[in-house]
Structure formats: C-alpha cells, structure tokens
Amino acid sequence: MDERRRRFEALMLPHLDAAYNLARWLTRNVHDADDIVQDAYLRAYRSFDGFRGEDAKPWLLAIVRNCHRSARERARAMIAVPLAADDGTGPDRDEAAGWPASAVEDPEAQAMRTDAARALAGLLAALPETYREVLVLREFEELSYREIASIIDSPIGTVMSRLARARAMLREHWLAAHGDGT
Amino acid sequence: MACDREHLVHAYLDGELDTAAALEFERHLASCPTCSPLLAALRQLRAALAKDHFYRRPPAGLRGEVLRRLDREDVETARARRSEVGVWRRLGEALARRREWLAGAATGFVLASLAAALLFALMLPGRDERLAQSLIDAQLRSLRSDHLVDLASSDRHQIAPWMAAQADVAPPISDFADRGYALIGGRIDFVETRRVGVLVYRHGAHVINLFVWQFYDQAPTAAMARDGYRMQVWQAQNLVFCAVTDAPEPELDAFVSLVRGRLD
Ligand SMILES: [Zn+2]
C-alpha cells in the first residue's frame, strides 16, 4: 500500500460513521446510503490530492452531500418526463409533503425503543432536505456553524436561519402530534 | 411576544457565543419572557433527539466494501500508468527504428504526428493499450506510405467539404499564413473505428497538428507537455480540438488563441 493510500485511510476512515449517518438521513434509505458512502469515498480518494490538510470530517461530508445531490439529480432526470411541470415550490417539495415511505420501512426506525422517538425520527425524516441536513450535522455530528457552512457551501447566517427554522418546524409538528408533554 | 435576540438562543444553545457574549445573553435570559421558555423548549428537543436513538450506524460490511473500491481504484490507476509507460517506450522504439527513414523538416513533422496520435490515445476513455497500439500501427502505416497530408491545400473551401465527407466533421477552417502559421493541408486519421480530421499547419521549422472530432464524451480543456511535445485540448461548437506540436509553448499559445479567436 502506498503512502497516499495510507494517509487517506488514516484521515478519512475514522469518519465512516459520520459519512454513513449523513447519507442515511439524506437518502432516508439503507441501500442508497451504502452507495452514496462508497461513491463518496471513491470520489474523495480521487480528489485527495486537492485535500490541503484542512479538517477531514467537513471535507468528506461535503463530498457525501455532493454525491447524494448528484445521485438525486440523476434519479430526477430519469423520472422527470412523466411528472407535471415544476410547481415552483423548489426541489424539496416532494420530501416536505409528508412521511416518506422509506422512513417508515427503515428497520432501525422500527427498532426504536419508544414510540415518541420513532415519531420524532419520522418528523425529522420528513423535514425538507435543506433543513434536515443542517439539523443532522448540528445535532448528531455536533459540528460548528462554520463547519456546517463549509459543508453546505453557504454563509454562516444561512446555517443559523435554517437551523432555527428546522427546530421550529420540528417542534411545531411534534407539539401537534404529542401535545405539550414528551 | 417577540424578542429581537431570539436568534441568539440557538447560538447560545449551540455554544457559538464567545464567553462575553454568553454572559451578556445569560443576563438577558433571566428577564426575557420569550427567550427563556424558547431555550427550555430547545433543550427539550435536543434531549429528545438523543444521539443513541437517531444515529445511523453503518452496516458491518461497509468498511470492507469501501476498502475494496479503493483497491480497485489502485489497480486501475497502476494499470493506466503501466500502459502509458509501455506506450511511450514503444513509441521510442518505433521512432528509433524509423529514424533513418526520416530527414530534415520531415522528422519534426513525423515526430509531431506520432506524438499527437499518442497523446490522443491517452486522452481517450479507457486509455487502453490496444487502442494506443492501433494508433501507432495506423501512424506507422501512414509513414511508410509517406502519408503526411491527404490533401495538400491551403484553400479552406477545398478542405472543408472534403473533411466533412471523409471524417464527418466540419470545423471552421482558417489559414493564418499572415501570422506565421500556414495551413498546408488536411489529413484523416483513424482512431479505433473513429475517423478524425486533422488540419496541418507549418510554423517555421515546426508542424502543428490540429485534431478535430465531434464531441462525444468528456475531453476537458487541458494542456500537457511531454517529451518535448505540447498539446492543448479545448471544446467549441460541439467539437473537440486538440493542437499538438513540438513548437515552443508561447508559439502554441499564440496559435491556439488565433484558432479560438476565429471560433468565438
Ligand atoms: Zn429575549
């Protein structure tokens, strides 16, 4: 194994869990998440010469996100023809519409210990992707606003407003479903 | 009731405020009827989002699968590198064998043609050795039959229809003789089963081959130099252009900007 490969593994493999967790929450589907992570590692490996020693985790997660987005574009391109014209509500309209089937089929979600947690997972999975991704990066990866901004390629102000909006939506849905208690 | 510092609740919760700002905000919290219940609610939400329920762990096989993908990539990279080396070595041998046949300006011309064919091979998808070999064979065949240009002409009205008929490619053609780059003719090359057009220019003692083919896949804008030959590739008007020469870099640059200037 050459030095480049060794260095790549040492820097990037420790973030496999984070890469998978993000891919799962983005795709909301076990098989797609596997593919995204494998693609992302391959892409990361190919562009590793462009890695300048910055933080490996946000660098890798940005690639995971890009892989997800291009896979989604490809999927959209294939099914685009029979659908009605764009209704103008943006790329997240289908995801925001309600509980995604994949979140319901998710075996881990089914294994959730409590109904409340399962319900909350469903609500999170149903958030529009732009809000879901910042919340996942913040709550589960505990990344800083700056790191999240670099991953989603947006200003910190955008991270802050999306995070606030994401939490507000989640609380709203949660309260609607479960009242004031837990 | 709204508060103009509501957005700070999130930053405070997320530890994004520096010490001074955090202390100041805590003083505000103590008295604000909007921010303090919001903070409590957000803490409750965070507790409900406890990581052990929501964090998705990768399946056991994923790590191995990733490593296998990297292995395959290593193998392919090594193979591509080997075949490049092999190709260049064989080109060297072929040239050595043919050298005695060549003389004077023709040497530069033939070398440029061979290098062009080879660079061309390296750019094509797959970069495989069989393709490169077929290019070299075609090139050597053409040398044996003294096939430098198929059509010796500086008249673009003569070259254009001929090239369109022969290679199914109709590039804009210009003679830059007044700028020191004289069009001396056109050639058709075969690359695998594909016909490509070549416009041949003379610049002092140097020859420039301008390969042109229909855009059919990725051929990113690129420049490369190798063994004294330089190549520039670009795309315009659904065509891929590839200029190859042994002329110095500034002179290739000047040629390329002349051609591109005529295209744009
Ligand atoms: Zn307040």
Tab-separated table of C-alpha atoms and ligand atoms in Angstrom:
chain	number	residue	atom	x	y	z
A	1	MET	CA	0.000	0.000	0.000
A	2	ASP	CA	1.484	3.331	-0.937
A	3	GLU	CA	1.857	6.406	1.233
A	4	ARG	CA	-1.036	8.272	-0.341
A	5	ARG	CA	-3.440	5.396	0.321
A	6	ARG	CA	-2.193	5.013	3.883
A	7	ARG	CA	-2.640	8.705	4.551
A	8	PHE	CA	-6.102	8.706	3.010
A	9	GLU	CA	-7.245	5.804	5.180
A	10	ALA	CA	-5.780	7.310	8.323
A	11	LEU	CA	-7.529	10.623	7.746
A	12	MET	CA	-10.832	9.559	6.220
A	13	LEU	CA	-11.829	6.130	7.545
A	14	PRO	CA	-12.415	7.395	11.116
A	15	HIS	CA	-15.311	9.404	9.643
A	16	LEU	CA	-17.093	6.435	8.092
A	17	ASP	CA	-19.804	6.562	10.779
A	18	ALA	CA	-20.405	10.256	10.168
A	19	ALA	CA	-20.451	9.749	6.400
A	20	TYR	CA	-22.974	6.951	6.713
A	21	ASN	CA	-25.166	8.761	9.221
A	22	LEU	CA	-25.354	11.800	6.960
A	23	ALA	CA	-26.001	9.653	3.880
A	24	ARG	CA	-28.774	7.811	5.715
A	25	TRP	CA	-30.500	10.979	6.814
A	26	LEU	CA	-30.162	12.482	3.361
A	27	THR	CA	-31.316	9.451	1.371
A	28	ARG	CA	-33.566	8.026	4.120
A	29	ASN	CA	-32.860	4.658	2.618
A	30	VAL	CA	-30.423	1.878	3.524
A	31	HIS	CA	-29.315	0.846	0.021
A	32	ASP	CA	-28.902	4.356	-1.306
A	33	ALA	CA	-26.895	5.315	1.755
A	34	ASP	CA	-24.474	2.431	1.108
A	35	ASP	CA	-23.992	3.522	-2.495
A	36	ILE	CA	-23.551	7.167	-1.571
A	37	VAL	CA	-20.895	6.377	1.007
A	38	GLN	CA	-18.953	4.145	-1.388
A	39	ASP	CA	-19.154	6.743	-4.142
A	40	ALA	CA	-18.123	9.460	-1.744
A	41	TYR	CA	-15.047	7.585	-0.566
A	42	LEU	CA	-14.027	6.872	-4.146
A	43	ARG	CA	-14.508	10.499	-5.146
A	44	ALA	CA	-12.668	11.643	-2.053
A	45	TYR	CA	-9.809	9.292	-2.889
A	46	ARG	CA	-9.616	10.590	-6.443
A	47	SER	CA	-9.577	14.193	-5.324
A	48	PHE	CA	-7.392	13.576	-2.304
A	49	ASP	CA	-4.523	15.460	-3.956
A	50	GLY	CA	-6.699	18.556	-3.577
A	51	PHE	CA	-7.022	17.973	0.173
A	52	ARG	CA	-4.830	20.572	1.829
A	53	GLY	CA	-4.825	19.311	5.377
A	54	GLU	CA	-7.948	21.149	6.468
A	55	ASP	CA	-10.377	19.298	8.738
A	56	ALA	CA	-11.036	15.921	7.194
A	57	LYS	CA	-14.561	15.468	8.519
A	58	PRO	CA	-16.248	18.501	6.918
A	59	TRP	CA	-14.235	17.897	3.735
A	60	LEU	CA	-15.522	14.325	3.480
A	61	LEU	CA	-19.080	15.194	4.487
A	62	ALA	CA	-19.234	17.870	1.792
A	63	ILE	CA	-18.379	15.137	-0.742
A	64	VAL	CA	-21.042	12.837	0.724
A	65	ARG	CA	-23.566	15.624	0.304
A	66	ASN	CA	-22.487	16.265	-3.282
A	67	CYS	CA	-22.718	12.566	-4.124
A	68	HIS	CA	-26.221	12.493	-2.720
A	69	ARG	CA	-27.228	15.540	-4.719
A	70	SER	CA	-25.852	14.231	-7.977
A	71	ALA	CA	-27.476	10.830	-7.422
A	72	ARG	CA	-30.756	12.607	-6.802
A	73	GLU	CA	-30.323	14.709	-9.937
A	74	ARG	CA	-29.716	11.548	-11.953
A	75	ALA	CA	-32.814	9.932	-10.464
A	76	ARG	CA	-34.860	13.049	-11.169
A	77	ALA	CA	-33.634	13.208	-14.742
A	78	MET	CA	-34.876	9.670	-15.278
A	79	ILE	CA	-38.338	10.260	-13.887
A	80	ALA	CA	-38.695	13.890	-14.900
A	81	VAL	CA	-40.649	13.342	-18.091
A	82	PRO	CA	-43.942	11.905	-16.833
A	83	LEU	CA	-44.251	14.349	-13.951
A	84	ALA	CA	-46.209	17.559	-14.114
A	85	ALA	CA	-44.389	20.823	-14.647
A	86	ASP	CA	-42.458	22.233	-11.702
A	87	ASP	CA	-44.890	23.818	-9.309
A	88	GLY	CA	-42.254	26.303	-8.238
A	89	THR	CA	-42.043	25.248	-4.613
A	90	GLY	CA	-38.446	24.218	-5.048
A	91	PRO	CA	-36.534	20.980	-5.022
A	92	ASP	CA	-37.763	19.835	-1.620
A	93	ARG	CA	-41.450	19.792	-2.333
A	94	ASP	CA	-41.759	16.012	-2.536
A	95	GLU	CA	-39.801	15.487	0.641
A	96	ALA	CA	-41.746	18.051	2.588
A	97	ALA	CA	-45.061	16.543	1.570
A	98	GLY	CA	-45.280	14.068	4.396
A	99	TRP	CA	-43.892	10.917	5.849
A	100	PRO	CA	-41.588	9.299	3.354
A	101	ALA	CA	-42.196	5.623	2.781
A	102	SER	CA	-38.507	4.870	3.280
A	103	ALA	CA	-38.569	6.315	6.773
A	104	VAL	CA	-41.420	4.005	7.682
A	105	GLU	CA	-39.686	0.935	6.208
A	106	ASP	CA	-36.442	1.790	7.951
A	107	PRO	CA	-35.658	-1.242	10.149
A	108	GLU	CA	-33.688	0.806	12.632
A	109	ALA	CA	-36.546	3.207	12.991
A	110	GLN	CA	-38.803	0.256	13.657
A	111	ALA	CA	-36.467	-0.900	16.344
A	112	MET	CA	-36.744	2.424	18.104
A	113	ARG	CA	-37.263	1.884	21.772
A	114	THR	CA	-40.081	4.316	22.185
A	115	ASP	CA	-42.978	5.402	20.066
A	116	ALA	CA	-42.120	9.021	20.705
A	117	ALA	CA	-38.601	8.606	19.383
A	118	ARG	CA	-39.907	6.777	16.339
A	119	ALA	CA	-42.404	9.507	15.684
A	120	LEU	CA	-39.740	12.170	16.034
A	121	ALA	CA	-37.473	10.302	13.640
A	122	GLY	CA	-40.327	10.280	11.159
A	123	LEU	CA	-40.804	14.010	11.577
A	124	LEU	CA	-37.109	14.660	11.109
A	125	ALA	CA	-37.038	12.453	8.014
A	126	ALA	CA	-39.990	14.401	6.640
A	127	LEU	CA	-38.311	17.795	7.006
A	128	PRO	CA	-37.278	19.391	3.713
A	129	GLU	CA	-33.724	18.404	2.949
A	130	THR	CA	-32.198	21.868	3.334
A	131	TYR	CA	-33.433	21.956	6.944
A	132	ARG	CA	-32.866	18.296	7.695
A	133	GLU	CA	-29.208	18.388	6.715
A	134	VAL	CA	-28.223	21.301	8.979
A	135	LEU	CA	-30.060	19.751	11.897
A	136	VAL	CA	-28.384	16.364	11.386
A	137	LEU	CA	-24.945	17.955	11.098
A	138	ARG	CA	-25.513	20.027	14.209
A	139	GLU	CA	-27.340	17.587	16.491
A	140	PHE	CA	-25.735	14.272	15.536
A	141	GLU	CA	-22.305	15.307	14.308
A	142	GLU	CA	-22.036	18.261	16.660
A	143	LEU	CA	-20.293	20.346	14.055
A	144	SER	CA	-19.773	24.091	14.439
A	145	TYR	CA	-21.708	26.600	12.360
A	146	ARG	CA	-18.528	27.299	10.434
A	147	GLU	CA	-18.032	23.638	9.575
A	148	ILE	CA	-21.655	23.234	8.557
A	149	ALA	CA	-21.387	26.356	6.414
A	150	SER	CA	-18.415	24.857	4.593
A	151	ILE	CA	-20.268	21.587	4.006
A	152	ILE	CA	-23.396	23.168	2.597
A	153	ASP	CA	-21.347	25.837	0.830
A	154	SER	CA	-23.356	28.703	2.297
A	155	PRO	CA	-22.737	31.623	4.658
A	156	ILE	CA	-22.950	31.096	8.419
A	157	GLY	CA	-26.050	33.310	8.504
A	158	THR	CA	-27.804	30.784	6.283
A	159	VAL	CA	-26.816	27.956	8.624
A	160	MET	CA	-28.234	29.901	11.575
A	161	SER	CA	-31.529	30.749	9.942
A	162	ARG	CA	-32.033	27.209	8.601
A	163	LEU	CA	-31.220	25.693	11.952
A	164	ALA	CA	-33.712	27.962	13.718
A	165	ARG	CA	-36.339	27.177	11.090
A	166	ALA	CA	-35.635	23.445	11.270
A	167	ARG	CA	-36.047	23.390	15.019
A	168	ALA	CA	-39.200	25.475	14.844
A	169	MET	CA	-40.745	23.108	12.277
A	170	LEU	CA	-39.791	20.038	14.246
A	171	ARG	CA	-41.202	21.455	17.486
A	172	GLU	CA	-44.371	22.535	15.771
A	173	HIS	CA	-45.010	19.076	14.291
A	174	TRP	CA	-44.041	17.389	17.477
A	175	LEU	CA	-46.352	19.504	19.620
A	176	ALA	CA	-49.135	18.963	17.148
A	177	ALA	CA	-48.678	15.207	17.433
A	178	HIS	CA	-47.914	14.843	21.113
A	179	GLY	CA	-49.256	17.854	22.945
A	180	ASP	CA	-47.117	19.716	25.453
A	181	GLY	CA	-45.688	16.676	27.198
A	182	THR	CA	-42.954	14.388	25.915
B	1	MET	CA	-44.210	38.108	22.412
B	2	ALA	CA	-41.278	38.576	20.069
B	3	CYS	CA	-37.748	39.425	21.137
B	4	ASP	CA	-35.088	40.790	18.831
B	5	ARG	CA	-32.484	38.476	20.389
B	6	GLU	CA	-34.365	35.259	19.731
B	7	HIS	CA	-31.808	34.112	17.166
B	8	LEU	CA	-29.171	34.204	19.895
B	9	VAL	CA	-30.970	31.442	21.758
B	10	HIS	CA	-29.818	28.973	19.096
B	11	ALA	CA	-26.268	30.294	19.052
B	12	TYR	CA	-26.187	30.118	22.850
B	13	LEU	CA	-27.555	26.572	22.888
B	14	ASP	CA	-25.008	25.529	20.271
B	15	GLY	CA	-22.078	27.075	22.101
B	16	GLU	CA	-21.402	29.517	19.304
B	17	LEU	CA	-21.235	32.618	21.517
B	18	ASP	CA	-17.939	33.689	22.990
B	19	THR	CA	-17.657	33.985	26.766
B	20	ALA	CA	-18.516	37.667	26.984
B	21	ALA	CA	-21.487	37.361	24.658
B	22	ALA	CA	-22.694	34.261	26.502
B	23	LEU	CA	-22.568	36.024	29.885
B	24	GLU	CA	-24.361	39.019	28.494
B	25	PHE	CA	-27.017	36.762	26.961
B	26	GLU	CA	-27.497	34.896	30.248
B	27	ARG	CA	-28.340	38.221	31.893
B	28	HIS	CA	-30.883	38.826	29.158
B	29	LEU	CA	-32.335	35.335	29.574
B	30	ALA	CA	-33.073	35.888	33.221
B	31	SER	CA	-35.513	38.646	32.394
B	32	CYS	CA	-36.837	37.831	28.903
B	33	PRO	CA	-40.267	36.158	28.754
B	34	THR	CA	-39.618	34.997	25.161
B	35	CYS	CA	-36.056	33.717	25.167
B	36	SER	CA	-36.014	31.667	28.345
B	37	PRO	CA	-39.012	29.431	27.507
B	38	LEU	CA	-37.621	29.070	23.989
B	39	LEU	CA	-34.311	27.895	25.394
B	40	ALA	CA	-36.095	25.403	27.628
B	41	ALA	CA	-38.069	24.073	24.680
B	42	LEU	CA	-34.958	23.746	22.519
B	43	ARG	CA	-33.179	21.870	25.293
B	44	GLN	CA	-36.121	19.527	25.496
B	45	LEU	CA	-35.973	18.984	21.746
B	46	ARG	CA	-32.260	18.298	21.933
B	47	ALA	CA	-32.789	15.753	24.683
B	48	ALA	CA	-35.472	14.066	22.602
B	49	LEU	CA	-33.045	13.887	19.671
B	50	ALA	CA	-30.649	11.844	21.807
B	51	LYS	CA	-27.956	10.503	19.565
B	52	ASP	CA	-28.277	6.851	20.552
B	53	HIS	CA	-31.771	6.710	19.112
B	54	PHE	CA	-31.104	8.632	15.955
B	55	TYR	CA	-27.544	7.975	14.932
B	56	ARG	CA	-27.442	5.571	11.991
B	57	ARG	CA	-24.524	3.171	12.258
B	58	PRO	CA	-23.070	1.725	9.062
B	59	PRO	CA	-23.654	-1.981	8.363
B	60	ALA	CA	-20.730	-4.231	9.255
B	61	GLY	CA	-19.686	-4.802	5.647
B	62	LEU	CA	-19.488	-1.200	4.535
B	63	ARG	CA	-15.944	-0.530	5.632
B	64	GLY	CA	-14.719	-3.574	3.716
B	65	GLU	CA	-16.749	-2.529	0.698
B	66	VAL	CA	-15.169	0.926	0.743
B	67	LEU	CA	-11.691	-0.581	1.013
B	68	ARG	CA	-12.423	-2.877	-1.932
B	69	ARG	CA	-13.438	0.131	-4.018
B	70	LEU	CA	-10.151	1.801	-3.132
B	71	ASP	CA	-8.257	-1.394	-4.043
B	72	ARG	CA	-9.923	-1.487	-7.444
B	73	GLU	CA	-9.077	2.155	-7.954
B	74	ASP	CA	-5.428	1.484	-7.078
B	75	VAL	CA	-5.299	-1.402	-9.542
B	76	GLU	CA	-6.810	0.687	-12.322
B	77	THR	CA	-4.502	3.599	-11.662
B	78	ALA	CA	-1.493	1.301	-11.720
B	79	ARG	CA	-2.656	-0.321	-14.951
B	80	ALA	CA	-3.216	3.048	-16.625
B	81	ARG	CA	0.224	4.162	-15.548
B	82	ARG	CA	1.840	0.949	-16.823
B	83	SER	CA	0.144	1.207	-20.169
B	84	GLU	CA	1.231	4.813	-20.533
B	85	VAL	CA	4.791	3.853	-19.789
B	86	GLY	CA	4.578	0.936	-22.204
B	87	VAL	CA	3.159	3.124	-24.915
B	88	TRP	CA	5.876	5.716	-24.555
B	89	ARG	CA	8.581	3.103	-24.538
B	90	ARG	CA	7.217	1.537	-27.678
B	91	LEU	CA	6.939	4.903	-29.343
B	92	GLY	CA	10.622	5.459	-28.565
B	93	GLU	CA	11.493	2.088	-30.124
B	94	ALA	CA	9.347	2.716	-33.155
B	95	LEU	CA	10.950	6.089	-33.676
B	96	ALA	CA	14.409	4.651	-33.312
B	97	ARG	CA	13.608	2.050	-35.994
B	98	ARG	CA	12.171	4.642	-38.352
B	99	ARG	CA	14.649	7.409	-37.710
B	100	GLU	CA	16.933	6.548	-40.603
B	101	TRP	CA	13.998	6.952	-42.991
B	102	LEU	CA	13.387	10.450	-41.944
B	103	ALA	CA	15.262	13.588	-42.672
B	104	GLY	CA	15.129	17.309	-42.127
B	105	ALA	CA	11.820	19.015	-41.616
B	106	ALA	CA	10.005	15.757	-42.175
B	107	THR	CA	11.444	14.463	-38.892
B	108	GLY	CA	9.774	17.138	-36.861
B	109	PHE	CA	6.612	16.571	-38.772
B	110	VAL	CA	6.538	12.850	-38.231
B	111	LEU	CA	7.511	13.124	-34.605
B	112	ALA	CA	4.732	15.600	-34.069
B	113	SER	CA	2.266	13.325	-35.801
B	114	LEU	CA	3.277	10.337	-33.742
B	115	ALA	CA	3.194	12.278	-30.532
B	116	ALA	CA	-0.167	13.664	-31.471
B	117	ALA	CA	-1.566	10.216	-32.135
B	118	LEU	CA	-0.265	9.007	-28.853
B	119	LEU	CA	-1.464	11.882	-26.753
B	120	PHE	CA	-4.746	11.430	-28.440
B	121	ALA	CA	-4.795	7.808	-27.373
B	122	LEU	CA	-4.029	8.711	-23.813
B	123	MET	CA	-6.924	11.104	-23.663
B	124	LEU	CA	-9.498	8.709	-24.892
B	125	PRO	CA	-11.660	6.870	-22.396
B	126	GLY	CA	-10.177	3.632	-21.221
B	127	ARG	CA	-6.660	4.661	-22.244
B	128	ASP	CA	-6.169	1.070	-23.099
B	129	GLU	CA	-3.146	-0.341	-24.643
B	130	ARG	CA	-4.917	-1.952	-27.571
B	131	LEU	CA	-6.188	1.422	-28.681
B	132	ALA	CA	-2.778	3.005	-28.335
B	133	GLN	CA	-1.258	0.139	-30.306
B	134	SER	CA	-3.798	0.560	-33.080
B	135	LEU	CA	-2.946	4.257	-33.210
B	136	ILE	CA	0.737	3.584	-33.508
B	137	ASP	CA	0.117	0.985	-36.202
B	138	ALA	CA	-2.033	3.399	-38.163
B	139	GLN	CA	0.554	6.100	-37.773
B	140	LEU	CA	3.427	3.886	-38.891
B	141	ARG	CA	1.387	2.650	-41.852
B	142	SER	CA	0.868	6.230	-42.887
B	143	LEU	CA	4.573	6.965	-42.559
B	144	ARG	CA	5.559	4.025	-44.726
B	145	SER	CA	3.308	5.262	-47.460
B	146	ASP	CA	4.535	8.821	-46.937
B	147	HIS	CA	1.093	9.798	-45.798
B	148	LEU	CA	1.746	13.219	-44.246
B	149	VAL	CA	-1.266	15.041	-45.579
B	150	ASP	CA	-4.124	13.541	-47.522
B	151	LEU	CA	-4.975	16.783	-49.174
B	152	ALA	CA	-2.260	19.371	-49.692
B	153	SER	CA	-4.034	22.673	-49.866
B	154	SER	CA	-4.288	25.987	-48.117
B	155	ASP	CA	-7.739	26.596	-49.507
B	156	ARG	CA	-10.337	26.136	-46.783
B	157	HIS	CA	-13.091	25.947	-49.385
B	158	GLN	CA	-11.362	22.877	-50.719
B	159	ILE	CA	-10.522	21.256	-47.375
B	160	ALA	CA	-13.866	21.812	-45.615
B	161	PRO	CA	-16.183	19.754	-47.882
B	162	TRP	CA	-13.559	17.061	-48.240
B	163	MET	CA	-13.105	16.731	-44.479
B	164	ALA	CA	-16.846	16.785	-43.893
B	165	ALA	CA	-17.264	13.925	-46.342
B	166	GLN	CA	-14.296	11.912	-45.093
B	167	ALA	CA	-14.424	12.374	-41.347
B	168	ASP	CA	-17.926	13.648	-40.740
B	169	VAL	CA	-16.559	16.722	-39.092
B	170	ALA	CA	-16.892	20.280	-40.344
B	171	PRO	CA	-14.698	22.573	-38.320
B	172	PRO	CA	-14.290	26.216	-39.251
B	173	ILE	CA	-11.022	26.338	-41.193
B	174	SER	CA	-8.659	29.300	-41.369
B	175	ASP	CA	-5.240	29.913	-42.838
B	176	PHE	CA	-3.045	32.054	-40.601
B	177	ALA	CA	-0.140	32.363	-43.049
B	178	ASP	CA	-0.025	36.125	-42.496
B	179	ARG	CA	0.571	35.446	-38.797
B	180	GLY	CA	3.212	32.810	-39.397
B	181	TYR	CA	1.001	29.712	-39.212
B	182	ALA	CA	0.460	28.448	-42.724
B	183	LEU	CA	-2.201	25.869	-43.457
B	184	ILE	CA	-0.572	23.178	-45.569
B	185	GLY	CA	-3.319	20.581	-45.765
B	186	GLY	CA	-5.644	18.141	-44.168
B	187	ARG	CA	-5.402	14.528	-43.125
B	188	ILE	CA	-7.850	11.887	-41.973
B	189	ASP	CA	-6.728	9.651	-39.148
B	190	PHE	CA	-8.361	6.557	-37.763
B	191	VAL	CA	-8.620	6.187	-34.058
B	192	GLU	CA	-10.055	2.810	-33.264
B	193	THR	CA	-13.073	2.830	-35.536
B	194	ARG	CA	-13.462	6.574	-35.452
B	195	ARG	CA	-12.369	8.920	-38.199
B	196	VAL	CA	-10.873	12.198	-37.084
B	197	GLY	CA	-9.953	15.232	-39.115
B	198	VAL	CA	-6.506	16.769	-38.826
B	199	LEU	CA	-5.640	20.238	-40.054
B	200	VAL	CA	-1.914	20.565	-40.579
B	201	TYR	CA	-0.100	23.866	-40.133
B	202	ARG	CA	3.515	24.807	-40.598
B	203	HIS	CA	5.150	27.311	-38.318
B	204	GLY	CA	8.801	27.926	-39.222
B	205	ALA	CA	10.507	24.570	-38.757
B	206	HIS	CA	7.602	23.249	-36.696
B	207	VAL	CA	4.432	21.474	-37.623
B	208	ILE	CA	1.189	21.810	-35.732
B	209	ASN	CA	-1.460	19.127	-35.976
B	210	LEU	CA	-4.921	20.307	-35.128
B	211	PHE	CA	-7.082	17.239	-34.462
B	212	VAL	CA	-10.812	17.830	-34.627
B	213	TRP	CA	-13.617	15.469	-33.803
B	214	GLN	CA	-17.242	15.551	-32.825
B	215	PHE	CA	-17.774	15.949	-29.140
B	216	TYR	CA	-18.887	12.576	-27.875
B	217	ASP	CA	-17.634	12.418	-24.327
B	218	GLN	CA	-15.621	14.238	-21.733
B	219	ALA	CA	-12.470	15.843	-23.050
B	220	PRO	CA	-11.856	18.618	-20.567
B	221	THR	CA	-9.892	21.694	-21.522
B	222	ALA	CA	-6.342	20.748	-20.781
B	223	ALA	CA	-2.768	21.437	-21.652
B	224	MET	CA	0.036	18.996	-21.303
B	225	ALA	CA	3.646	18.666	-22.262
B	226	ARG	CA	5.635	15.547	-22.706
B	227	ASP	CA	8.959	14.577	-24.233
B	228	GLY	CA	9.246	17.915	-25.992
B	229	TYR	CA	5.706	17.885	-27.349
B	230	ARG	CA	2.924	20.090	-26.179
B	231	MET	CA	-0.775	19.608	-26.502
B	232	GLN	CA	-3.785	21.763	-25.812
B	233	VAL	CA	-7.327	20.471	-25.829
B	234	TRP	CA	-10.484	22.513	-25.771
B	235	GLN	CA	-14.096	22.344	-26.860
B	236	ALA	CA	-16.085	24.712	-29.015
B	237	GLN	CA	-19.206	24.415	-31.112
B	238	ASN	CA	-19.766	20.739	-30.258
B	239	LEU	CA	-16.287	19.898	-31.414
B	240	VAL	CA	-13.198	18.892	-29.553
B	241	PHE	CA	-9.965	20.490	-30.727
B	242	CYS	CA	-6.578	19.123	-29.909
B	243	ALA	CA	-3.471	21.002	-31.061
B	244	VAL	CA	-0.172	19.150	-30.884
B	245	THR	CA	3.250	20.425	-31.760
B	246	ASP	CA	6.918	20.482	-30.918
B	247	ALA	CA	6.921	24.272	-31.223
B	248	PRO	CA	7.707	26.224	-28.018
B	249	GLU	CA	4.879	26.910	-25.651
B	250	PRO	CA	4.328	30.628	-26.418
B	251	GLU	CA	4.046	29.783	-30.095
B	252	LEU	CA	1.487	27.075	-29.430
B	253	ASP	CA	-0.407	29.502	-27.205
B	254	ALA	CA	-0.387	32.086	-29.981
B	255	PHE	CA	-1.674	29.510	-32.457
B	256	VAL	CA	-4.419	28.326	-30.131
B	257	SER	CA	-5.609	31.855	-29.479
B	258	LEU	CA	-5.688	32.526	-33.215
B	259	VAL	CA	-7.858	29.449	-33.777
B	260	ARG	CA	-10.072	30.127	-30.796
B	261	GLY	CA	-10.387	33.774	-31.749
B	262	ARG	CA	-11.685	32.703	-35.131
B	263	LEU	CA	-14.170	30.333	-33.498
B	264	ASP	CA	-15.663	32.580	-30.852
C	1	ZN	ZN	-35.229	37.677	24.517
